[in-house]
């Protein structure tokens, strides 16, 4: 999966909505999560937006982790107006924390997840997220598994699929815009 392309799409969506105070909540910084976090930092830097250290939270990749991380963020003197989560599980926790605190999503806070798990369209509000093209990824994996090493014409079987942003109801204009 092209994690960078997915993260760029998520961040650009929020920038287009006027958000500049954007936080990142991620799980353990390994593999895909590390790539997503790096892309988050790099893309905002390219746009001339500094990310305060406290805007990046690494927690256990489950809703409770997202909940706790957002509670840390909202307690800051200058809390973010938007949060990008490395997974939909974390984003679900952010939505829960915001509702529990009494914030309205997307009026007070915009939230973007990553993966587009089946539950993402059933959260309240429905979660804007980066869709992982599982069907395409599975088809490529099956093709690679059936190929014999000598018959490959792709130079070794490296395929990268590009995820797509699915805009639902959890993102809106930055407060005050």
Short mmCIF file of C-alpha atoms in Angstrom, two decimals:
data_model
loop_
_atom_site.label_atom_id
_atom_site.label_comp_id
_atom_site.label_asym_id
_atom_site.label_seq_id
_atom_site.Cartn_x
_atom_site.Cartn_y
_atom_site.Cartn_z
CA UNK A 1 0.00 0.00 0.00
CA UNK A 2 1.24 3.49 -0.76
CA UNK A 3 0.94 4.83 2.77
CA UNK A 4 2.44 8.16 1.75
CA UNK A 5 -0.21 8.76 -0.93
CA UNK A 6 -2.95 7.91 1.56
CA UNK A 7 -1.58 10.25 4.20
CA UNK A 8 -1.05 13.06 1.69
CA UNK A 9 -4.70 12.72 0.60
CA UNK A 10 -5.89 12.85 4.22
CA UNK A 11 -3.75 15.88 5.14
CA UNK A 12 -4.59 17.77 1.93
CA UNK A 13 -8.29 17.22 2.59
CA UNK A 14 -7.93 18.85 6.01
CA UNK A 15 -5.78 21.68 4.67
CA UNK A 16 -8.42 22.36 2.01
CA UNK A 17 -10.93 22.72 4.84
CA UNK A 18 -8.74 25.38 6.49
CA UNK A 19 -7.16 23.26 9.22
CA UNK A 20 -3.58 24.08 10.18
CA UNK A 21 -3.50 22.66 13.71
CA UNK A 22 -3.51 18.99 12.74
CA UNK A 23 -2.46 16.21 15.12
CA UNK A 24 -1.47 12.62 14.42
CA UNK A 25 -2.39 9.62 16.55
CA UNK A 26 -0.60 6.40 15.74
CA UNK A 27 0.06 2.98 17.14
CA UNK A 28 3.51 1.49 17.63
CA UNK A 29 5.79 3.23 15.10
CA UNK A 30 6.58 0.14 13.04
CA UNK A 31 5.90 -0.75 9.39
CA UNK A 32 2.80 0.93 7.96
CA UNK A 33 2.28 3.10 11.04
CA UNK A 34 5.83 4.44 10.81
CA UNK A 35 5.37 5.17 7.09
CA UNK A 36 2.12 6.99 7.77
CA UNK A 37 3.62 9.08 10.59
CA UNK A 38 6.67 9.97 8.48
CA UNK A 39 4.45 10.99 5.55
CA UNK A 40 2.32 13.12 7.92
CA UNK A 41 5.36 15.04 9.18
CA UNK A 42 6.98 15.39 5.77
CA UNK A 43 3.87 16.56 3.96
CA UNK A 44 3.00 19.22 6.53
CA UNK A 45 6.63 20.36 6.49
CA UNK A 46 6.44 20.66 2.68
CA UNK A 47 3.35 22.84 3.18
CA UNK A 48 5.24 25.06 5.64
CA UNK A 49 3.31 23.89 8.70
CA UNK A 50 5.25 22.94 11.80
CA UNK A 51 3.87 20.08 13.90
CA UNK A 52 4.28 20.62 17.65
CA UNK A 53 5.83 17.58 19.33
CA UNK A 54 2.80 17.16 21.60
CA UNK A 55 0.54 16.90 18.52
CA UNK A 56 1.93 13.43 17.81
CA UNK A 57 0.62 10.70 20.10
CA UNK A 58 1.72 7.05 19.95
CA UNK A 59 -0.65 4.71 21.75
CA UNK A 60 -1.95 1.16 21.69
CA UNK A 61 -3.79 0.59 18.39
CA UNK A 62 -7.30 0.25 19.78
CA UNK A 63 -10.23 2.61 20.38
CA UNK A 64 -9.18 3.14 24.01
CA UNK A 65 -5.78 4.33 22.79
CA UNK A 66 -7.38 6.86 20.46
CA UNK A 67 -9.67 8.00 23.26
CA UNK A 68 -6.78 8.56 25.68
CA UNK A 69 -4.63 10.27 23.04
CA UNK A 70 -7.35 12.73 22.10
CA UNK A 71 -7.97 13.55 25.76
CA UNK A 72 -4.27 14.47 25.98
CA UNK A 73 -4.56 16.64 22.87
CA UNK A 74 -7.71 18.50 23.93
CA UNK A 75 -6.05 19.38 27.26
CA UNK A 76 -3.30 21.35 25.47
CA UNK A 77 -3.30 25.16 25.61
CA UNK A 78 -3.76 25.24 21.83
CA UNK A 79 -5.47 21.96 20.90
CA UNK A 80 -5.67 20.76 17.30
CA UNK A 81 -8.76 21.39 15.19
CA UNK A 82 -8.19 18.13 13.28
CA UNK A 83 -6.74 14.70 13.96
CA UNK A 84 -5.41 12.14 11.49
CA UNK A 85 -5.26 8.63 12.92
CA UNK A 86 -3.05 5.87 11.57
CA UNK A 87 -6.00 3.45 11.83
CA UNK A 88 -9.77 3.56 12.00
CA UNK A 89 -9.64 1.82 15.39
CA UNK A 90 -7.85 4.84 16.84
CA UNK A 91 -10.19 7.25 15.04
CA UNK A 92 -13.19 5.49 16.58
CA UNK A 93 -11.73 6.20 20.01
CA UNK A 94 -11.21 9.87 19.10
CA UNK A 95 -14.86 10.15 18.03
CA UNK A 96 -15.94 8.63 21.34
CA UNK A 97 -13.71 10.97 23.38
CA UNK A 98 -14.95 14.05 21.52
CA UNK A 99 -18.59 13.08 22.11
CA UNK A 100 -17.90 12.33 25.77
CA UNK A 101 -16.23 15.72 26.25
CA UNK A 102 -19.14 17.46 24.53
CA UNK A 103 -17.40 18.43 21.28
CA UNK A 104 -19.20 18.22 17.98
CA UNK A 105 -17.59 16.40 15.06
CA UNK A 106 -17.07 17.95 12.52
CA UNK A 107 -18.03 21.42 13.81
CA UNK A 108 -15.43 21.51 16.63
CA UNK A 109 -13.07 18.78 15.45
CA UNK A 110 -12.40 16.95 12.20
CA UNK A 111 -11.26 13.32 12.32
CA UNK A 112 -9.73 11.18 9.58
CA UNK A 113 -8.91 7.48 9.90
CA UNK A 114 -6.95 5.06 7.76
CA UNK A 115 -8.01 1.60 6.47
CA UNK A 116 -11.77 2.01 5.89
CA UNK A 117 -12.79 -0.91 8.08
CA UNK A 118 -16.46 -1.92 7.69
CA UNK A 119 -17.42 -0.10 10.90
CA UNK A 120 -16.09 3.24 9.56
CA UNK A 121 -19.30 3.99 7.70
CA UNK A 122 -21.35 3.21 10.85
CA UNK A 123 -19.59 5.47 13.37
CA UNK A 124 -21.37 8.63 14.46
CA UNK A 125 -20.64 10.64 12.46
CA UNK A 126 -19.54 8.35 9.64
CA UNK A 127 -15.74 8.38 9.49
CA UNK A 128 -13.77 10.04 6.70
CA UNK A 129 -10.96 7.58 6.06
CA UNK A 130 -8.33 6.33 3.64
CA UNK A 131 -9.68 3.25 1.90
CA UNK A 132 -7.39 0.25 1.67
CA UNK A 133 -8.17 -1.49 -1.64
CA UNK A 134 -8.33 -4.97 -0.08
CA UNK A 135 -9.89 -6.62 -3.14
CA UNK A 136 -7.13 -5.29 -5.42
CA UNK A 137 -4.43 -6.19 -2.88
CA UNK A 138 -5.82 -9.72 -2.54
CA UNK A 139 -5.98 -10.18 -6.32
CA UNK A 140 -2.35 -9.08 -6.71
CA UNK A 141 -1.27 -11.40 -3.87
CA UNK A 142 -3.12 -14.32 -5.45
CA UNK A 143 -1.52 -13.62 -8.84
CA UNK A 144 1.92 -13.48 -7.26
CA UNK A 145 1.32 -16.71 -5.35
CA UNK A 146 0.33 -18.52 -8.54
CA UNK A 147 3.23 -17.18 -10.61
CA UNK A 148 6.33 -19.24 -10.85
CA UNK A 149 9.51 -17.29 -10.14
CA UNK A 150 10.87 -17.86 -13.66
CA UNK A 151 7.69 -16.66 -15.35
CA UNK A 152 7.53 -13.26 -13.63
CA UNK A 153 7.89 -10.26 -15.84
CA UNK A 154 7.67 -7.63 -13.16
CA UNK A 155 11.23 -7.82 -11.89
CA UNK A 156 10.45 -9.58 -8.64
CA UNK A 157 6.82 -9.06 -7.77
CA UNK A 158 6.79 -5.61 -6.20
CA UNK A 159 3.36 -4.04 -6.52
CA UNK A 160 2.16 -0.91 -4.81
CA UNK A 161 -1.52 -0.06 -4.67
CA UNK A 162 -2.76 3.46 -4.07
CA UNK A 163 -5.45 3.99 -1.44
CA UNK A 164 -8.27 6.50 -1.91
CA UNK A 165 -9.73 9.01 0.52
CA UNK A 166 -13.39 8.33 1.33
CA UNK A 167 -15.00 11.55 2.55
CA UNK A 168 -17.84 10.99 4.96
CA UNK A 169 -19.25 13.14 7.77
CA UNK A 170 -16.35 13.40 10.28
CA UNK A 171 -14.56 16.27 8.54
CA UNK A 172 -15.63 19.87 8.06
CA UNK A 173 -14.34 23.40 7.86
CA UNK A 174 -11.86 24.48 10.51
CA UNK A 175 -13.61 26.25 13.40
CA UNK A 176 -13.84 29.99 12.73
CA UNK A 177 -13.68 29.63 8.94
#
